[in-house]
Amino acid sequence: MSRRLALITGASSGIGKALAREYAANGWDVALTARREDKLRALAEELEKQFGIDTLIITADLAEPSGPETIVNAVAAAERDIDALVNNAGFGLPGTYTQTTWKQQSDFIQLMFTSYCELVHRVMPGMQERGFGRILNVASVAGLSPGSRGHTLYSAVKSALIKFSQSLHFEGKAYGIHASALCPGFTYSEFHDVNGTRSMVSKMPSFWWLTAEQVAEAGYNAVQRNDPICVPGLWYKFMTGLFQVLPTHMAMWMMDRNQAKFRAAEKPAETAARES
Ligand SMILES: NC(=O)c1ccc[n+]([C@@H]2O[C@H](COP(=O)([O-])OP(=O)(O)OC[C@H]3O[C@@H](n4cnc5c(N)ncnc54)[C@H](OP(=O)(O)O)[C@@H]3O)[C@@H](O)[C@H]2O)c1
């Protein structure tokens, strides 16, 4: 039997790159997509050499409404089926809601929610026909927290992804399809450099930080086991568990108090977002 294929979005860096390595190490062929072709090509060469698998590279911008169709057509043109879909591409907008433009917010929704939903919608019928599928949506502990001051839509979108994944988990059962939401906390990647919050988050305690490899391994194992939700790391399991049992107003108070400590350091990033 030929190897199964995993499509990984946002594979050029961070968690997506680590997930691509995790799938390849477990004997999957991988289709890697993002905007930076040079990064994808370097990763593909490395994975082919190290694990003896086949790779596909697809450059696409998932903030463009045509992005998901471009990607799925490219896989079909290579005469491959998508057996695992890893929806991971993403970024964060710094600052508060009104300090950003609507264009920034609508691109954010297109990339971080609409493209995830469309890719599942395009890929899942084939999985149903073949009686096998794995869908991993990269959400965040932010989706399990009581909102946040700034980064306003981020936790809302991640929360929606968690609910979406849970519903897919139910729908997939009759077809041999596993669906999971992966909810990392702070993870070393390019994420905080891209959104200009590196100086703020570098003040976070070291035990809050996960490596992309830890997150990827936990996510891969979770979707293989068909866990509907995966929160890597003991600290984040505790924190998100606490948020589920505390009364909402108390959880919001705790969140606000904690974020106040880091707010001053965020000012330059807010200004940068407003000016871009
Ligand atoms: N790092 C954290 O602390 C953390 C915590 C919780 C959840 N997450 C989530 O984890 C996921 C991955 O983030 P990361 O931490 O690995 O960040 P990262 O290192 O910045 O990687 C983001 C990936 O998304 C791709 N991407 C960004 N905009 C894109 C676009 N318009 N079209 C296509 N691809 C695009 C980037 O590739 P190109 O630039 O080459 O296009 C890159 O491969 C995100 O969904 C994020 O919300 C991260």
Short mmCIF file of C-alpha atoms and ligand atoms in Angstrom, two decimals:
data_model
loop_
_atom_site.label_atom_id
_atom_site.label_comp_id
_atom_site.label_asym_id
_atom_site.label_seq_id
_atom_site.Cartn_x
_atom_site.Cartn_y
_atom_site.Cartn_z
CA MET A 1 0.00 0.00 0.00
CA SER A 2 1.33 3.46 -0.84
CA ARG A 3 1.86 5.86 2.02
CA ARG A 4 -0.92 8.12 3.26
CA LEU A 5 -0.66 11.88 2.67
CA ALA A 6 -0.94 14.66 5.27
CA LEU A 7 -1.58 18.24 4.12
CA ILE A 8 -0.09 20.75 6.57
CA THR A 9 -0.81 24.47 6.31
CA GLY A 10 1.68 26.97 7.73
CA ALA A 11 4.46 24.38 7.30
CA SER A 12 7.24 26.92 6.68
CA SER A 13 7.84 27.64 10.36
CA GLY A 14 7.09 26.93 14.03
CA ILE A 15 4.37 24.46 14.97
CA GLY A 16 3.47 23.61 11.35
CA LYS A 17 7.07 22.77 10.52
CA ALA A 18 7.29 20.56 13.62
CA LEU A 19 3.99 18.88 12.69
CA ALA A 20 5.33 18.16 9.19
CA ARG A 21 8.38 16.54 10.75
CA GLU A 22 6.15 14.53 13.13
CA TYR A 23 3.98 13.19 10.29
CA ALA A 24 7.05 12.36 8.17
CA ALA A 25 8.71 10.60 11.12
CA ASN A 26 5.58 8.47 11.44
CA GLY A 27 5.78 7.37 7.80
CA TRP A 28 3.37 9.79 6.11
CA ASP A 29 4.00 11.61 2.86
CA VAL A 30 3.47 15.34 3.40
CA ALA A 31 2.03 18.19 1.32
CA LEU A 32 3.53 21.39 2.69
CA THR A 33 1.88 24.76 2.14
CA ALA A 34 2.60 28.39 3.12
CA ARG A 35 3.67 31.54 1.26
CA ARG A 36 7.48 31.22 1.58
CA GLU A 37 8.52 28.68 -1.04
CA ASP A 38 12.23 28.64 -0.10
CA LYS A 39 11.41 27.52 3.47
CA LEU A 40 9.03 24.82 2.23
CA ARG A 41 11.59 23.54 -0.27
CA ALA A 42 14.34 23.30 2.36
CA LEU A 43 12.01 21.41 4.73
CA ALA A 44 10.82 19.05 1.97
CA GLU A 45 14.40 18.17 1.03
CA GLU A 46 15.28 17.54 4.66
CA LEU A 47 12.24 15.29 5.28
CA GLU A 48 12.69 13.29 2.06
CA LYS A 49 16.33 12.63 2.93
CA GLN A 50 15.77 11.85 6.63
CA PHE A 51 12.58 9.76 6.41
CA GLY A 52 12.47 8.49 2.78
CA ILE A 53 9.01 9.91 2.19
CA ASP A 54 7.52 11.87 -0.75
CA THR A 55 6.62 15.54 -0.47
CA LEU A 56 4.54 18.10 -2.33
CA ILE A 57 5.07 21.85 -2.07
CA ILE A 58 2.20 24.25 -2.64
CA THR A 59 2.66 28.00 -2.23
CA ALA A 60 -0.59 29.77 -1.45
CA ASP A 61 -1.88 32.73 0.55
CA LEU A 62 -4.71 31.59 2.82
CA ALA A 63 -5.76 35.18 3.52
CA GLU A 64 -6.95 35.16 -0.12
CA PRO A 65 -10.39 33.56 -0.60
CA SER A 66 -8.97 31.48 -3.50
CA GLY A 67 -6.28 29.93 -1.23
CA PRO A 68 -8.05 26.69 -0.13
CA GLU A 69 -9.21 25.80 -3.65
CA THR A 70 -5.70 26.40 -5.05
CA ILE A 71 -4.23 24.03 -2.48
CA VAL A 72 -6.79 21.24 -2.92
CA ASN A 73 -6.52 21.47 -6.74
CA ALA A 74 -2.72 21.21 -6.54
CA VAL A 75 -2.97 17.99 -4.50
CA ALA A 76 -5.56 16.57 -6.94
CA ALA A 77 -3.30 17.47 -9.89
CA ALA A 78 -0.58 15.33 -8.27
CA GLU A 79 -3.16 12.49 -8.19
CA ARG A 80 -3.07 12.21 -4.42
CA ASP A 81 -5.81 12.03 -1.78
CA ILE A 82 -5.60 14.01 1.44
CA ASP A 83 -5.79 11.49 4.29
CA ALA A 84 -4.87 13.96 7.06
CA LEU A 85 -5.57 17.68 7.11
CA VAL A 86 -3.63 19.85 9.54
CA ASN A 87 -5.10 23.36 9.67
CA ASN A 88 -2.35 25.36 11.34
CA ALA A 89 -1.42 28.54 9.39
CA GLY A 90 -1.89 31.67 11.43
CA PHE A 91 -0.74 34.90 12.96
CA GLY A 92 -1.85 37.29 15.69
CA LEU A 93 -2.81 40.94 15.38
CA PRO A 94 -1.37 43.03 18.19
CA GLY A 95 -3.28 45.83 19.87
CA THR A 96 -6.93 46.39 20.62
CA TYR A 97 -9.79 45.94 18.15
CA THR A 98 -10.12 49.57 17.07
CA GLN A 99 -6.37 50.11 16.77
CA THR A 100 -6.34 47.87 13.68
CA THR A 101 -7.97 48.39 10.29
CA TRP A 102 -10.99 46.35 9.18
CA LYS A 103 -8.87 44.95 6.32
CA GLN A 104 -6.45 43.52 8.89
CA GLN A 105 -9.34 41.98 10.85
CA SER A 106 -11.10 40.55 7.79
CA ASP A 107 -7.83 38.99 6.49
CA PHE A 108 -7.39 37.55 9.96
CA ILE A 109 -10.85 35.92 9.90
CA GLN A 110 -10.30 34.64 6.34
CA LEU A 111 -7.00 32.98 7.26
CA MET A 112 -7.69 31.85 10.82
CA PHE A 113 -11.28 30.61 10.48
CA THR A 114 -12.82 30.70 6.98
CA SER A 115 -9.87 28.95 5.28
CA TYR A 116 -9.86 26.24 7.98
CA CYS A 117 -13.60 25.60 7.47
CA GLU A 118 -13.32 25.61 3.67
CA LEU A 119 -10.41 23.17 3.63
CA VAL A 120 -12.36 20.76 5.83
CA HIS A 121 -15.42 21.17 3.61
CA ARG A 122 -13.40 20.39 0.48
CA VAL A 123 -11.42 17.48 1.95
CA MET A 124 -13.85 15.66 4.24
CA PRO A 125 -16.17 14.15 1.57
CA GLY A 126 -13.20 12.22 0.11
CA MET A 127 -12.27 11.02 3.60
CA GLN A 128 -15.87 9.84 4.09
CA GLU A 129 -15.81 7.91 0.81
CA ARG A 130 -12.51 6.23 1.68
CA GLY A 131 -13.54 5.55 5.31
CA PHE A 132 -10.41 7.14 6.76
CA GLY A 133 -9.41 10.65 7.76
CA ARG A 134 -7.54 12.74 10.32
CA ILE A 135 -8.39 16.42 10.89
CA LEU A 136 -6.27 18.46 13.29
CA ASN A 137 -7.23 22.11 13.82
CA VAL A 138 -4.60 24.18 15.62
CA ALA A 139 -6.52 26.36 18.07
CA SER A 140 -5.01 27.76 21.29
CA VAL A 141 -5.47 27.87 25.06
CA ALA A 142 -6.79 31.36 24.22
CA GLY A 143 -9.91 29.59 22.94
CA LEU A 144 -10.47 28.16 26.43
CA SER A 145 -9.74 31.41 28.28
CA PRO A 146 -12.25 34.12 29.18
CA GLY A 147 -11.34 36.59 26.41
CA SER A 148 -8.33 38.87 26.52
CA ARG A 149 -7.46 42.54 26.62
CA GLY A 150 -6.19 43.22 23.11
CA HIS A 151 -5.74 40.50 20.42
CA THR A 152 -9.51 40.76 20.53
CA LEU A 153 -10.73 38.34 17.88
CA TYR A 154 -7.96 35.82 18.51
CA SER A 155 -9.58 33.98 21.43
CA ALA A 156 -13.02 34.24 19.75
CA VAL A 157 -11.75 32.58 16.57
CA LYS A 158 -9.82 29.92 18.48
CA SER A 159 -12.88 29.19 20.61
CA ALA A 160 -14.97 28.73 17.45
CA LEU A 161 -12.31 26.33 16.10
CA ILE A 162 -12.56 24.22 19.24
CA LYS A 163 -16.36 23.95 18.91
CA PHE A 164 -16.02 23.26 15.16
CA SER A 165 -13.53 20.45 15.89
CA GLN A 166 -15.81 18.92 18.53
CA SER A 167 -18.72 18.84 16.06
CA LEU A 168 -16.47 17.33 13.36
CA HIS A 169 -15.42 14.74 15.92
CA PHE A 170 -19.09 13.64 16.20
CA GLU A 171 -19.69 13.79 12.42
CA GLY A 172 -16.53 11.83 11.64
CA LYS A 173 -17.29 8.88 13.89
CA ALA A 174 -19.40 6.95 11.39
CA TYR A 175 -16.70 7.30 8.70
CA GLY A 176 -13.44 6.45 10.46
CA ILE A 177 -12.53 10.14 10.61
CA HIS A 178 -10.79 11.51 13.71
CA ALA A 179 -11.03 15.25 14.47
CA SER A 180 -9.17 17.11 17.20
CA ALA A 181 -8.45 20.67 18.31
CA LEU A 182 -4.85 21.28 19.39
CA CYS A 183 -4.67 24.05 22.01
CA PRO A 184 -1.09 25.16 22.70
CA GLY A 185 -0.07 27.87 25.12
CA PHE A 186 3.00 30.07 24.52
CA THR A 187 5.22 28.22 22.06
CA TYR A 188 8.64 29.14 20.66
CA SER A 189 8.12 29.98 16.97
CA GLU A 190 8.10 33.06 14.71
CA PHE A 191 4.57 33.94 15.90
CA HIS A 192 5.53 36.68 18.40
CA ASP A 193 8.16 38.17 16.05
CA VAL A 194 5.58 38.45 13.26
CA ASN A 195 3.01 40.19 15.48
CA GLY A 196 5.55 42.42 17.23
CA THR A 197 4.88 41.21 20.78
CA ARG A 198 8.28 39.55 21.37
CA SER A 199 9.37 42.15 23.97
CA MET A 200 6.14 41.68 25.93
CA VAL A 201 6.06 37.88 25.87
CA SER A 202 9.75 37.57 26.72
CA LYS A 203 8.71 38.73 30.20
CA MET A 204 6.55 35.60 30.64
CA PRO A 205 7.91 32.97 33.05
CA SER A 206 9.94 30.23 31.37
CA PHE A 207 7.63 27.44 32.57
CA TRP A 208 4.87 28.96 30.39
CA TRP A 209 6.87 28.15 27.24
CA LEU A 210 6.52 25.03 25.10
CA THR A 211 8.65 23.93 22.17
CA ALA A 212 7.02 23.47 18.76
CA GLU A 213 8.20 19.82 18.87
CA GLN A 214 6.35 19.17 22.18
CA VAL A 215 3.20 20.70 20.74
CA ALA A 216 3.45 18.75 17.48
CA GLU A 217 3.99 15.40 19.19
CA ALA A 218 1.03 15.97 21.52
CA GLY A 219 -1.19 17.03 18.59
CA TYR A 220 -0.23 14.08 16.39
CA ASN A 221 -0.86 11.59 19.20
CA ALA A 222 -4.18 13.23 20.09
CA VAL A 223 -5.63 13.01 16.59
CA GLN A 224 -4.38 9.44 16.19
CA ARG A 225 -6.16 8.51 19.46
CA ASN A 226 -9.21 10.60 18.42
CA ASP A 227 -9.10 12.90 21.45
CA PRO A 228 -11.44 15.79 20.59
CA ILE A 229 -9.21 18.30 22.38
CA CYS A 230 -5.52 18.39 23.29
CA VAL A 231 -3.89 20.88 25.67
CA PRO A 232 -0.11 20.23 25.73
CA GLY A 233 1.78 20.77 29.01
CA LEU A 234 0.79 20.32 32.65
CA TRP A 235 0.67 24.04 33.43
CA TYR A 236 -1.83 24.70 30.63
CA LYS A 237 -3.93 21.65 31.53
CA PHE A 238 -4.21 23.10 35.04
CA MET A 239 -4.90 26.65 33.86
CA THR A 240 -7.57 25.74 31.31
CA GLY A 241 -9.16 23.29 33.80
CA LEU A 242 -9.39 26.13 36.31
CA PHE A 243 -11.04 28.41 33.75
CA GLN A 244 -13.70 25.75 33.12
CA VAL A 245 -14.72 25.54 36.80
CA LEU A 246 -14.38 29.17 37.96
CA PRO A 247 -17.39 31.50 37.69
CA THR A 248 -16.92 33.59 34.51
CA HIS A 249 -16.56 36.95 36.30
CA MET A 250 -13.80 35.50 38.53
CA ALA A 251 -11.95 33.99 35.56
CA MET A 252 -12.19 37.35 33.74
CA TRP A 253 -10.87 39.19 36.80
CA MET A 254 -7.88 36.83 37.00
CA MET A 255 -7.17 37.22 33.29
CA ASP A 256 -7.39 41.01 33.42
CA ARG A 257 -5.15 41.22 36.47
CA ASN A 258 -2.51 39.01 34.91
CA GLN A 259 -2.54 40.85 31.58
CA ALA A 260 -2.19 44.24 33.29
CA LYS A 261 1.35 43.22 34.27
CA PHE A 262 2.41 42.93 30.63
CA ARG A 263 0.33 45.74 29.12
CA ALA A 264 2.90 48.55 29.31
CA ALA A 265 5.42 46.56 27.28
CA GLU A 266 2.85 46.07 24.49
CA LYS A 267 2.44 49.80 23.69
CA PRO A 268 5.04 49.95 20.85
CA ALA A 269 3.48 46.94 19.09
CA GLU A 270 0.02 48.52 19.28
CA THR A 271 1.39 51.63 17.66
CA ALA A 272 3.10 49.56 14.96
CA ALA A 273 -0.17 47.80 14.09
CA ARG A 274 -2.06 51.08 13.86
CA GLU A 275 0.55 52.56 11.54
CA SER A 276 0.77 49.57 9.16
N1 LIG B 1 3.31 30.32 19.08
C1 LIG B 1 2.37 30.36 20.00
O1 LIG B 1 2.60 30.79 21.14
C2 LIG B 1 1.00 29.81 19.69
C3 LIG B 1 0.14 29.52 20.77
C4 LIG B 1 -1.13 29.01 20.50
C5 LIG B 1 -1.53 28.77 19.20
N2 LIG B 1 -0.69 29.07 18.17
C6 LIG B 1 -1.19 28.83 16.80
O2 LIG B 1 -0.28 27.97 16.13
C7 LIG B 1 -0.40 28.16 14.72
C8 LIG B 1 0.99 28.24 14.12
O3 LIG B 1 1.67 29.36 14.64
P1 LIG B 1 3.23 29.37 15.00
O4 LIG B 1 3.37 29.67 16.43
O5 LIG B 1 3.88 28.16 14.45
O6 LIG B 1 3.67 30.69 14.20
P2 LIG B 1 4.73 30.93 13.02
O7 LIG B 1 6.04 30.34 13.36
O8 LIG B 1 4.67 32.40 12.76
O9 LIG B 1 4.10 30.13 11.77
C9 LIG B 1 2.95 30.59 11.13
C10 LIG B 1 2.79 29.82 9.82
O10 LIG B 1 1.59 30.29 9.17
C11 LIG B 1 1.90 30.65 7.83
N3 LIG B 1 1.07 31.75 7.39
C12 LIG B 1 0.92 32.97 7.96
N4 LIG B 1 0.12 33.77 7.23
C13 LIG B 1 -0.24 33.02 6.14
C14 LIG B 1 -1.03 33.28 4.98
N5 LIG B 1 -1.61 34.48 4.79
N6 LIG B 1 -1.21 32.28 4.08
C15 LIG B 1 -0.62 31.08 4.25
N7 LIG B 1 0.15 30.78 5.32
C16 LIG B 1 0.34 31.74 6.24
C17 LIG B 1 3.39 31.06 7.87
O11 LIG B 1 3.99 30.83 6.60
P3 LIG B 1 4.40 31.96 5.54
O12 LIG B 1 4.77 33.21 6.29
O13 LIG B 1 5.55 31.33 4.81
O14 LIG B 1 3.18 32.11 4.68
C18 LIG B 1 3.94 30.05 8.87
O15 LIG B 1 4.27 28.84 8.23
C19 LIG B 1 -1.26 29.43 14.53
O16 LIG B 1 -2.57 29.04 14.15
C20 LIG B 1 -1.26 30.06 15.92
O17 LIG B 1 -2.43 30.80 16.15
C21 LIG B 1 0.57 29.58 18.38
#
